[in-house]
PDB file of C-alpha atoms in Angstrom:
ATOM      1  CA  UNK A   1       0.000   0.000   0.000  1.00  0.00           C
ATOM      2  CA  UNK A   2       1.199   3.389  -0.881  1.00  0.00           C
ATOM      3  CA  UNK A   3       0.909   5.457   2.414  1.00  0.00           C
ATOM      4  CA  UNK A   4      -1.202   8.229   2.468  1.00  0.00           C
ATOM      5  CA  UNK A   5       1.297  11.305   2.305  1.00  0.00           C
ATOM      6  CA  UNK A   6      -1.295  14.239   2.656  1.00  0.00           C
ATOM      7  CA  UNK A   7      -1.737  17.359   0.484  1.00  0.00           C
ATOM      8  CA  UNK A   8       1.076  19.068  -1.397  1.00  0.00           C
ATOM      9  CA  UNK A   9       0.818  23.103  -0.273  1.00  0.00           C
ATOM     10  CA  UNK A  10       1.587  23.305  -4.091  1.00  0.00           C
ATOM     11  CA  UNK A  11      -2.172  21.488  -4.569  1.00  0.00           C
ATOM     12  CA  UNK A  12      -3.447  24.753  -2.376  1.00  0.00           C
ATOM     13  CA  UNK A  13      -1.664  27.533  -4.182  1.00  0.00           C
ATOM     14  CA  UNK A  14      -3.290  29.415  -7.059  1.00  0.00           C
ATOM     15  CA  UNK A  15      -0.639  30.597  -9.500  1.00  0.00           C
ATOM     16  CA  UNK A  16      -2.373  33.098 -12.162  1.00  0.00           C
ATOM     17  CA  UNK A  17      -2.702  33.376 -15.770  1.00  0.00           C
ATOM     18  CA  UNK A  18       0.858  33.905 -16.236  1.00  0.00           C
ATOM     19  CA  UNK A  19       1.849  31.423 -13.428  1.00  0.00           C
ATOM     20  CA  UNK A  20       2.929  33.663 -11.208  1.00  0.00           C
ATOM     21  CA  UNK A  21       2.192  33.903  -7.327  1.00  0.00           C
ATOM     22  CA  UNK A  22       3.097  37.426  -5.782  1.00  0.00           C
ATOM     23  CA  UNK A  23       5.765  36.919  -2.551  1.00  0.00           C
ATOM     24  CA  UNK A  24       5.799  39.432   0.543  1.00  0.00           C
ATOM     25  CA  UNK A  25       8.943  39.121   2.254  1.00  0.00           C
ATOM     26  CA  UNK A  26       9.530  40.486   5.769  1.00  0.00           C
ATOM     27  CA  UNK A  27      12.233  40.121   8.375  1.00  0.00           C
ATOM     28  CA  UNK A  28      11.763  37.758  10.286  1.00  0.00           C
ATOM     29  CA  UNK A  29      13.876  39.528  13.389  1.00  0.00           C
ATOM     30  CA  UNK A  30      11.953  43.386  12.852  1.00  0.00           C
ATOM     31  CA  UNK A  31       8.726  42.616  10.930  1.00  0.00           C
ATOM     32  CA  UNK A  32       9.966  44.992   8.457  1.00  0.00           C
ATOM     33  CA  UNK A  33       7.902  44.503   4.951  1.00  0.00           C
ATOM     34  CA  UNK A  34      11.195  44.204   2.865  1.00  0.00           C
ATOM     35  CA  UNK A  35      10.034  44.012  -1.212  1.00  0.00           C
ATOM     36  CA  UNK A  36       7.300  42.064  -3.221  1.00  0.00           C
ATOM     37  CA  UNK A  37       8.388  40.238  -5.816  1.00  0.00           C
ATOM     38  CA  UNK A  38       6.501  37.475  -8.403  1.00  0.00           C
ATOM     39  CA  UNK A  39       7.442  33.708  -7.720  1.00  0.00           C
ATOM     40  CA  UNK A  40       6.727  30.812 -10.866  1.00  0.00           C
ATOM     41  CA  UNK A  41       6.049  27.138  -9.464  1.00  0.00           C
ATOM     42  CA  UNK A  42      10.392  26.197 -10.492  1.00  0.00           C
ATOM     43  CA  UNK A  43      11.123  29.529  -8.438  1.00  0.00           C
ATOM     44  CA  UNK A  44       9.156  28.606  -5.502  1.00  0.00           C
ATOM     45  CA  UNK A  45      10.425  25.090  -5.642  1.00  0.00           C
ATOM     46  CA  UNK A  46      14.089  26.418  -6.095  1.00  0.00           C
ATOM     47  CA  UNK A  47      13.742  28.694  -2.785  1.00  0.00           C
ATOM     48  CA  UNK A  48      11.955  25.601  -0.929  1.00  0.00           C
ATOM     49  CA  UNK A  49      15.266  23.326  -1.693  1.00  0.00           C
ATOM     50  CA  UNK A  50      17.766  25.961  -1.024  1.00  0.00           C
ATOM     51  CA  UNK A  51      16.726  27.880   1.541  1.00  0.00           C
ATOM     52  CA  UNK A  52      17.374  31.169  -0.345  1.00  0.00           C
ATOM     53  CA  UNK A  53      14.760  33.180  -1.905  1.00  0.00           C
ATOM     54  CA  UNK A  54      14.108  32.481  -6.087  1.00  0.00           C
ATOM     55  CA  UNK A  55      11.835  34.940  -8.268  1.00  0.00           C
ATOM     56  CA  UNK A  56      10.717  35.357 -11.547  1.00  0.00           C
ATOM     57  CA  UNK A  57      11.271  38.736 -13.172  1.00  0.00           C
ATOM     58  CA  UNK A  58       8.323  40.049 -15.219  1.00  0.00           C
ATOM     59  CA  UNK A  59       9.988  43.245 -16.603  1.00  0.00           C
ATOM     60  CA  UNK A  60      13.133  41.043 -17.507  1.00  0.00           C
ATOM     61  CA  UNK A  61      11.174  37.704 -18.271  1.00  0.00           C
ATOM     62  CA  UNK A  62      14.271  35.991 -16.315  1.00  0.00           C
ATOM     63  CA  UNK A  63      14.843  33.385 -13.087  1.00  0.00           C
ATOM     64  CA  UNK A  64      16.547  35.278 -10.582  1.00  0.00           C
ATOM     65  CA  UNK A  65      17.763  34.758  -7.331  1.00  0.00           C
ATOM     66  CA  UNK A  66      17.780  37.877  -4.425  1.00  0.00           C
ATOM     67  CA  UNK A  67      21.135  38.779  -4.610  1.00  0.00           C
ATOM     68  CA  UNK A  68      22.718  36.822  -7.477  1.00  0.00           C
ATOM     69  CA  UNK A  69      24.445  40.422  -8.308  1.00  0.00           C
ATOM     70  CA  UNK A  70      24.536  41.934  -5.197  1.00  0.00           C
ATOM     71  CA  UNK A  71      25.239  39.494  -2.721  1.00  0.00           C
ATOM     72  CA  UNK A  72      21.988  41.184  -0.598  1.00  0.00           C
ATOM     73  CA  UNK A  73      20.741  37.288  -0.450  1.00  0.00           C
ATOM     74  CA  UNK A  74      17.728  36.322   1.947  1.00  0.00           C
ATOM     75  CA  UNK A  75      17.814  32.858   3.952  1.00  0.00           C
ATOM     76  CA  UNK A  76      14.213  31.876   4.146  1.00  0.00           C
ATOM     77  CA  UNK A  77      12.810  31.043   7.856  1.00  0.00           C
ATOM     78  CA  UNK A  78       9.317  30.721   6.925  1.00  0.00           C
ATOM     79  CA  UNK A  79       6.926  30.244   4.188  1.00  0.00           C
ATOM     80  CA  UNK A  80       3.681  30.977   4.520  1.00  0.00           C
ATOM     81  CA  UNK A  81       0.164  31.225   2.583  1.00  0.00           C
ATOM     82  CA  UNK A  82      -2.855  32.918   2.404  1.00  0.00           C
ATOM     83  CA  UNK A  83      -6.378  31.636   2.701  1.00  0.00           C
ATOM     84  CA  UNK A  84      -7.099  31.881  -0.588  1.00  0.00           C
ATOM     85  CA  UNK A  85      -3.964  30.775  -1.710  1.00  0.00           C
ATOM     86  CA  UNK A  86      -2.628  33.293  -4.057  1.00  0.00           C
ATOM     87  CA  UNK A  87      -0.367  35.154  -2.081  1.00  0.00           C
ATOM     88  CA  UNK A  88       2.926  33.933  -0.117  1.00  0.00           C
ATOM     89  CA  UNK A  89       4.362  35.575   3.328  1.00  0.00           C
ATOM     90  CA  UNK A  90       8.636  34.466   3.411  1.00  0.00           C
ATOM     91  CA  UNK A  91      10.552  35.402   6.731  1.00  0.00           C
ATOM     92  CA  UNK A  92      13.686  35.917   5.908  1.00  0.00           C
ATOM     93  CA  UNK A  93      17.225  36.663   7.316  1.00  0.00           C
ATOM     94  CA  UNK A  94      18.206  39.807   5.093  1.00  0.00           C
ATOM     95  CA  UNK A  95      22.021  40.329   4.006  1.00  0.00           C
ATOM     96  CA  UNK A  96      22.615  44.255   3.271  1.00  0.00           C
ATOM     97  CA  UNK A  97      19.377  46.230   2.190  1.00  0.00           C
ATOM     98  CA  UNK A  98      16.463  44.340   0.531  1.00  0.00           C
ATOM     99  CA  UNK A  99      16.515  47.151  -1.594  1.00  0.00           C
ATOM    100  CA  UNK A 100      18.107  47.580  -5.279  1.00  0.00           C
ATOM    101  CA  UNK A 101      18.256  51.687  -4.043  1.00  0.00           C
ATOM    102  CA  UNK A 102      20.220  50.835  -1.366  1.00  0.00           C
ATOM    103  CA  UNK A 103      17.146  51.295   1.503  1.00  0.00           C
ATOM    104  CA  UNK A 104      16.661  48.317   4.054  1.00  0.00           C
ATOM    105  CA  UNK A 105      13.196  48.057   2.848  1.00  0.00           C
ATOM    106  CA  UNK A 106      11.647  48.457  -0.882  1.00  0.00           C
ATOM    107  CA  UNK A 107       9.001  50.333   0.921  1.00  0.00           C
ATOM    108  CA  UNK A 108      10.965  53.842   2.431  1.00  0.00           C
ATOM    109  CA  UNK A 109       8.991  56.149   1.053  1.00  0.00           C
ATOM    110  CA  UNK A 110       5.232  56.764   2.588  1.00  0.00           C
ATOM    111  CA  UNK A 111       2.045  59.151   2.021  1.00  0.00           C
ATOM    112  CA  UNK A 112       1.815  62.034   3.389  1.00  0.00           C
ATOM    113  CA  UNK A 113      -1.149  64.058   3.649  1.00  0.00           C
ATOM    114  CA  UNK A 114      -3.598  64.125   0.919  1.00  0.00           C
ATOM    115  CA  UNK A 115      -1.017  63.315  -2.039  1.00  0.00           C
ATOM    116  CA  UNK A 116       2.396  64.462  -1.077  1.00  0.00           C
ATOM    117  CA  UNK A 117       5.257  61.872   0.165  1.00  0.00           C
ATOM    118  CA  UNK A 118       8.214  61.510   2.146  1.00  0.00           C
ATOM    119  CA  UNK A 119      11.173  58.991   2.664  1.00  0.00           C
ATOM    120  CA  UNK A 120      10.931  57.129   5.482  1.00  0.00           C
ATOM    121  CA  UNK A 121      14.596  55.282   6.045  1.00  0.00           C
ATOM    122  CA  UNK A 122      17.714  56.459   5.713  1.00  0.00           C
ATOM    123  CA  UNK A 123      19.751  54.628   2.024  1.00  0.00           C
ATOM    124  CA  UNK A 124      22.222  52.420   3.585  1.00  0.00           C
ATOM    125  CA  UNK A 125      24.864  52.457   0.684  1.00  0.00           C
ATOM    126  CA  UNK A 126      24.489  54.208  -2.603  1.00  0.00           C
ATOM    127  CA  UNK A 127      23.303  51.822  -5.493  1.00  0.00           C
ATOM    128  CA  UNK A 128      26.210  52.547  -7.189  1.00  0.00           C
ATOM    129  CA  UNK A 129      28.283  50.851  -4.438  1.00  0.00           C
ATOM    130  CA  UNK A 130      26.031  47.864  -4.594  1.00  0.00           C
ATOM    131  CA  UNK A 131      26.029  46.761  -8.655  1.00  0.00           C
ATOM    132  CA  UNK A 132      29.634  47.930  -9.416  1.00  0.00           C
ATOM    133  CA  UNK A 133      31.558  46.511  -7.106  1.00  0.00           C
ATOM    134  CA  UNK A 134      33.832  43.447  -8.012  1.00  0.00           C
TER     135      UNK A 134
ATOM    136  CA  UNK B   1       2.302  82.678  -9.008  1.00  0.00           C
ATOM    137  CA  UNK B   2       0.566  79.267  -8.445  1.00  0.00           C
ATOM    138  CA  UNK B   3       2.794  77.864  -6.371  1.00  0.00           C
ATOM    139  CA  UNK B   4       4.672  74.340  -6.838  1.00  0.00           C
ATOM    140  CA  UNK B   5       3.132  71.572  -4.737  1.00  0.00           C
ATOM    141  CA  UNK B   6       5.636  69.391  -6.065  1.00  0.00           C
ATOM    142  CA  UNK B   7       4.885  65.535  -7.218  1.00  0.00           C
ATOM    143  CA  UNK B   8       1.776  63.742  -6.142  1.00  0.00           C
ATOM    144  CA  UNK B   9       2.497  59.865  -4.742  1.00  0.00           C
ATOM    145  CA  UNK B  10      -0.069  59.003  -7.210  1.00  0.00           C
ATOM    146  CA  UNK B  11       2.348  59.799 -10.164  1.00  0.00           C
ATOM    147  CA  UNK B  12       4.800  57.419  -8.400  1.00  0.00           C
ATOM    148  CA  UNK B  13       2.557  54.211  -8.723  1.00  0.00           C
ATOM    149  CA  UNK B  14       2.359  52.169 -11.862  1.00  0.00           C
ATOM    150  CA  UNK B  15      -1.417  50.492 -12.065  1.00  0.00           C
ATOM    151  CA  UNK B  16      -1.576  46.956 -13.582  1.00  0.00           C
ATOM    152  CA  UNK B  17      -3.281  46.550 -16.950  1.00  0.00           C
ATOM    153  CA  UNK B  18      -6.231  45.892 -15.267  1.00  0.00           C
ATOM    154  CA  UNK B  19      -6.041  49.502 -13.339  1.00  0.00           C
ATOM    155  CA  UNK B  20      -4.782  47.756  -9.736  1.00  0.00           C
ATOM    156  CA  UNK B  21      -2.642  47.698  -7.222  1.00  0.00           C
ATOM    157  CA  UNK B  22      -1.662  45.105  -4.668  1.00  0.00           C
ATOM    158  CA  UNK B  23      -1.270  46.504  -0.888  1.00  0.00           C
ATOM    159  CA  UNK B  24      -0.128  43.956   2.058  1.00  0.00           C
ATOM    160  CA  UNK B  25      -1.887  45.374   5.026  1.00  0.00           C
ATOM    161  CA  UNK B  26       0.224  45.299   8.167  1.00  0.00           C
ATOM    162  CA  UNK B  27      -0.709  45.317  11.860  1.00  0.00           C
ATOM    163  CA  UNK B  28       1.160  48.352  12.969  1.00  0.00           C
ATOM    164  CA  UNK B  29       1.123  47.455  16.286  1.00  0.00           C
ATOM    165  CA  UNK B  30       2.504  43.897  16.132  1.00  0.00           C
ATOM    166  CA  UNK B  31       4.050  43.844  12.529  1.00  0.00           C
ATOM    167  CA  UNK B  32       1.918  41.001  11.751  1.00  0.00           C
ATOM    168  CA  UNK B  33       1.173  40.881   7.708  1.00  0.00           C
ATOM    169  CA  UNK B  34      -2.515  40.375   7.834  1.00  0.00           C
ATOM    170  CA  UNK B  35      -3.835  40.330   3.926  1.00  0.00           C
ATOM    171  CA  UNK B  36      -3.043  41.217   0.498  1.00  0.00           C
ATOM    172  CA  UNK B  37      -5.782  42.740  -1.699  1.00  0.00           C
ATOM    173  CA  UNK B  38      -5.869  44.852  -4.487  1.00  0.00           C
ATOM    174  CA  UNK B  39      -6.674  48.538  -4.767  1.00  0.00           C
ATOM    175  CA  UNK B  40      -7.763  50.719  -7.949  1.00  0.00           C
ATOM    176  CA  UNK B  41      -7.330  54.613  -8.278  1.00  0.00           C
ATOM    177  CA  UNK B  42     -10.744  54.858  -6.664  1.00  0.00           C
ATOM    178  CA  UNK B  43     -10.156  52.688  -3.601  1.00  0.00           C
ATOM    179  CA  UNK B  44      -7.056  53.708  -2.721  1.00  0.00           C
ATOM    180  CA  UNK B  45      -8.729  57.174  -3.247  1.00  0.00           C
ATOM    181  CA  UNK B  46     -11.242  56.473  -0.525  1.00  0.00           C
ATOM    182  CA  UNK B  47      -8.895  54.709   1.403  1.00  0.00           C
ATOM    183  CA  UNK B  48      -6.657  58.018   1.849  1.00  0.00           C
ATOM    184  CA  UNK B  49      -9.810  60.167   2.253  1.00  0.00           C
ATOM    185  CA  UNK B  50     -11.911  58.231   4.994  1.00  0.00           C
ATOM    186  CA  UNK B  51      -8.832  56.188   6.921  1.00  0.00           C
ATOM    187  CA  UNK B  52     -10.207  52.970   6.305  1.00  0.00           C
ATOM    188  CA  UNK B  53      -9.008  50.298   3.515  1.00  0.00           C
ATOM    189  CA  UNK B  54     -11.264  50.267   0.332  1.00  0.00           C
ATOM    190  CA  UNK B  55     -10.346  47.561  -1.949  1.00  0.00           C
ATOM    191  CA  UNK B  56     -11.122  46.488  -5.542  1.00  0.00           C
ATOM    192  CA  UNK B  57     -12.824  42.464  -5.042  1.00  0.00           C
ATOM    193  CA  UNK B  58     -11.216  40.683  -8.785  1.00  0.00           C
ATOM    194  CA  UNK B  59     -13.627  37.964  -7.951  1.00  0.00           C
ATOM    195  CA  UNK B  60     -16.388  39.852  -7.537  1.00  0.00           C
ATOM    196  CA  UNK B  61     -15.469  42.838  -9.801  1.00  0.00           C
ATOM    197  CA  UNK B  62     -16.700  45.082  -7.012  1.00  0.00           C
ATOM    198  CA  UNK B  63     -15.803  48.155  -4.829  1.00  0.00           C
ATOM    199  CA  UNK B  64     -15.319  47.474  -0.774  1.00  0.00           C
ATOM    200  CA  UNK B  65     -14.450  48.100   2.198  1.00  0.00           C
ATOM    201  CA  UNK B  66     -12.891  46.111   4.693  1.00  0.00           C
ATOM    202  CA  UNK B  67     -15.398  44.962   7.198  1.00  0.00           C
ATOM    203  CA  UNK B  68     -18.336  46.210   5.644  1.00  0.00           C
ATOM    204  CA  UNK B  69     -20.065  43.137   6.529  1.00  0.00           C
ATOM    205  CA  UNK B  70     -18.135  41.725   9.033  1.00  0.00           C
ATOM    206  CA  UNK B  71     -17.272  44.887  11.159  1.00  0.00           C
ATOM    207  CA  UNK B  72     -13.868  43.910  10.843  1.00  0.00           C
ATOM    208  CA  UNK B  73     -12.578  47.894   9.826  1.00  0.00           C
ATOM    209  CA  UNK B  74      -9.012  48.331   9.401  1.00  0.00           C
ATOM    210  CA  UNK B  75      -7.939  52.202  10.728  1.00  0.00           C
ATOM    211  CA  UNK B  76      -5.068  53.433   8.077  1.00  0.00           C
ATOM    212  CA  UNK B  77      -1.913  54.485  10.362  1.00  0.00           C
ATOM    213  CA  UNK B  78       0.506  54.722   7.186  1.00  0.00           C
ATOM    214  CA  UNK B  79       0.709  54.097   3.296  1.00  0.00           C
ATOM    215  CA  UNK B  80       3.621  53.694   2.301  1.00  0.00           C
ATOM    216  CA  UNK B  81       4.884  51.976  -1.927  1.00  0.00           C
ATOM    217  CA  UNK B  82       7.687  50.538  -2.879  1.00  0.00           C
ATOM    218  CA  UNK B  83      10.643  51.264  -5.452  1.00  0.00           C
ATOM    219  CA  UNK B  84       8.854  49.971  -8.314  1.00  0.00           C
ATOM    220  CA  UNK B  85       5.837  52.032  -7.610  1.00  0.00           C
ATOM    221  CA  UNK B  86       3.964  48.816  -7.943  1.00  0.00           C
ATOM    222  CA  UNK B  87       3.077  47.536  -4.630  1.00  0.00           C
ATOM    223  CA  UNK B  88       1.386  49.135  -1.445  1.00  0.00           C
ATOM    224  CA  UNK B  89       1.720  48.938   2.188  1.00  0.00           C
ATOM    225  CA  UNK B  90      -0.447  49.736   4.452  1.00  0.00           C
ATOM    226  CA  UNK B  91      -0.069  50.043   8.222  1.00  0.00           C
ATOM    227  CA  UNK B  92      -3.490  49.677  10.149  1.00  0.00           C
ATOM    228  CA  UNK B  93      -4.824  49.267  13.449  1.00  0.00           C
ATOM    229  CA  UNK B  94      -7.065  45.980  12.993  1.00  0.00           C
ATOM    230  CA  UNK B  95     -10.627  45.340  14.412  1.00  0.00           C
ATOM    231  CA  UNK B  96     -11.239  41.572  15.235  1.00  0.00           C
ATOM    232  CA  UNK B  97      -9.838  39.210  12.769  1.00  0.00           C
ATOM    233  CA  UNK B  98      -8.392  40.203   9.278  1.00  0.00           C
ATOM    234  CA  UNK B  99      -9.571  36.710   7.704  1.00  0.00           C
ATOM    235  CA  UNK B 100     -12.495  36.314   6.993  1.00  0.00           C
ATOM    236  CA  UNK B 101     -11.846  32.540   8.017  1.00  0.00           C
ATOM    237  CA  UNK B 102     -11.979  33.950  11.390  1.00  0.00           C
ATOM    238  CA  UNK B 103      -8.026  34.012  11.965  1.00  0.00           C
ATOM    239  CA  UNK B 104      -5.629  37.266  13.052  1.00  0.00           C
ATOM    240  CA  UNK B 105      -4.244  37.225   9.830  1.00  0.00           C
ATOM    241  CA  UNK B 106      -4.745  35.109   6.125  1.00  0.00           C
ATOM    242  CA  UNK B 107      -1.297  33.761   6.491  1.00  0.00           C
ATOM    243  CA  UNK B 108      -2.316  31.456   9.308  1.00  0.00           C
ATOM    244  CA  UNK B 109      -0.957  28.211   7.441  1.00  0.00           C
ATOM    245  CA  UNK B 110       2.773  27.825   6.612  1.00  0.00           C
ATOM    246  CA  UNK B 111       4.987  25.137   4.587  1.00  0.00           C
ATOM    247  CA  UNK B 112       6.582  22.253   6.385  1.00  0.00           C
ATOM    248  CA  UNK B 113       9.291  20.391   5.141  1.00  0.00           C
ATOM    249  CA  UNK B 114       9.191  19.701   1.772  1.00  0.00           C
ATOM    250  CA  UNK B 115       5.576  20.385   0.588  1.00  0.00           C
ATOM    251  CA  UNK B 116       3.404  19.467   3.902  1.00  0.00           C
ATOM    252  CA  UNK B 117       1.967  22.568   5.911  1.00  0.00           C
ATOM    253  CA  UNK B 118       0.853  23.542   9.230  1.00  0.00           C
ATOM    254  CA  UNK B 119      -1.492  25.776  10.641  1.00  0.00           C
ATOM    255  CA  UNK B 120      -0.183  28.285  12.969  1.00  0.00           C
ATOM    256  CA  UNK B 121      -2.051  30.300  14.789  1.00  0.00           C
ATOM    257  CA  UNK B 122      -5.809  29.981  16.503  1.00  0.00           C
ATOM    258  CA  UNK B 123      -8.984  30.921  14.676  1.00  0.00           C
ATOM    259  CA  UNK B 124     -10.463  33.676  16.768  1.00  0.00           C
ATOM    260  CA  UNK B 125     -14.311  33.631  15.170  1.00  0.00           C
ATOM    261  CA  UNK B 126     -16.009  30.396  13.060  1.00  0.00           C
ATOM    262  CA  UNK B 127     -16.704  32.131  10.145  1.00  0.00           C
ATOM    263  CA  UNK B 128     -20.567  31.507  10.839  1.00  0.00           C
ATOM    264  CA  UNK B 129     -20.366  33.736  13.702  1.00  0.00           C
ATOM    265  CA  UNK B 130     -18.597  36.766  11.513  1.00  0.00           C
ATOM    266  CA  UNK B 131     -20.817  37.159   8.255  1.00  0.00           C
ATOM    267  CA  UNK B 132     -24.497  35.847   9.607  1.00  0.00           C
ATOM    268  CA  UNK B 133     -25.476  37.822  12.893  1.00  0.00           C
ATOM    269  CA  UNK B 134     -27.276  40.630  13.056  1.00  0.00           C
TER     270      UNK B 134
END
């Protein structure tokens, strides 16, 4: 008898017309919201086997992984997903800023008032430091 | 002179072909990621003039607000977008449970191993008791 091994979470996700799931990651340590990025079924497998966090690029149309260029790579804690299954929550252990502007977070700049905006985080190194760097 | 109120956060934020947004809604308090739902130009409209999250429902190709039925109201503390311009976040203080399976948040189940899961955290409400009482 083939024992009973229980439901994939793959059978409860919901990957849309393009086969894409979005992915929030946070710190794990802070809670901070870090980026959202767009995960294909091989990317999601790809960060389930290594530990490290796997995307699919729309603009680009490419596999990546976080930090392939920078070496700003996330370690994946947790993996979680939403009731209706097309959305993912990864804790991660962030290397350098999440962000390709240099910010800890994606997300440093916030409303305010009725349409106006202001940074929210001080850039932790200058992109330029990040992508040219040997 | 009219004088220069500078950029709107509106021009920052690149709509999808379908005119949305997503926005991961965050406990403030707690950090907890609660939801992810999508916002048009109108929602997140009303969401910056009232204070409480107005979404756009893809299912049911229809304008809400959080908790209209349930009571459940998120209070807007911050909105802050990303790099990209393509992705909210929204800070709230939240009433009751975010799910409307009756848990904190609709990332109560997480992966385990290599494809099992695991729920997480306690349901607060059944579901029965949040969308039929009076």
């Amino acid at each position: 008898m083939v024992p009973c091994m229980g439901m994939s979470f793959y059978d409860k996700l919901k990957f849309n017309a393009d086969g894409l799931i979005p992915a929030i990651v946070q710190d794990q340590k802070t809670g901070r919201v870090l980026m959202m990025a767009w995960m294909n079924r091989a990317s999601l497998e790809k960060t389930v086997e290594t530990g490290k966090t796997h995307f699919w690029s729309r603009s680009r149309q490419k596999f990546w992984m976080k930090g392939e260029e920078s070496g700003h790579t996330q370690s994946v804690k947790d993996i979680a997903f939403d009731c209706d299954g097309d959305t993912l929550l990864v804790q991660v252990e962030q290397t350098g800023p999440a962000c390709h502007e240099g910010y800890r977070s994606c997300f440093f700049q916030s409303v305010e008032g009725a349409s106006a905006f202001k940074t929210t985080e001080p850039q932790l190194i200058p992109p330029e430091q990040i992508y040219h760097k040997k």
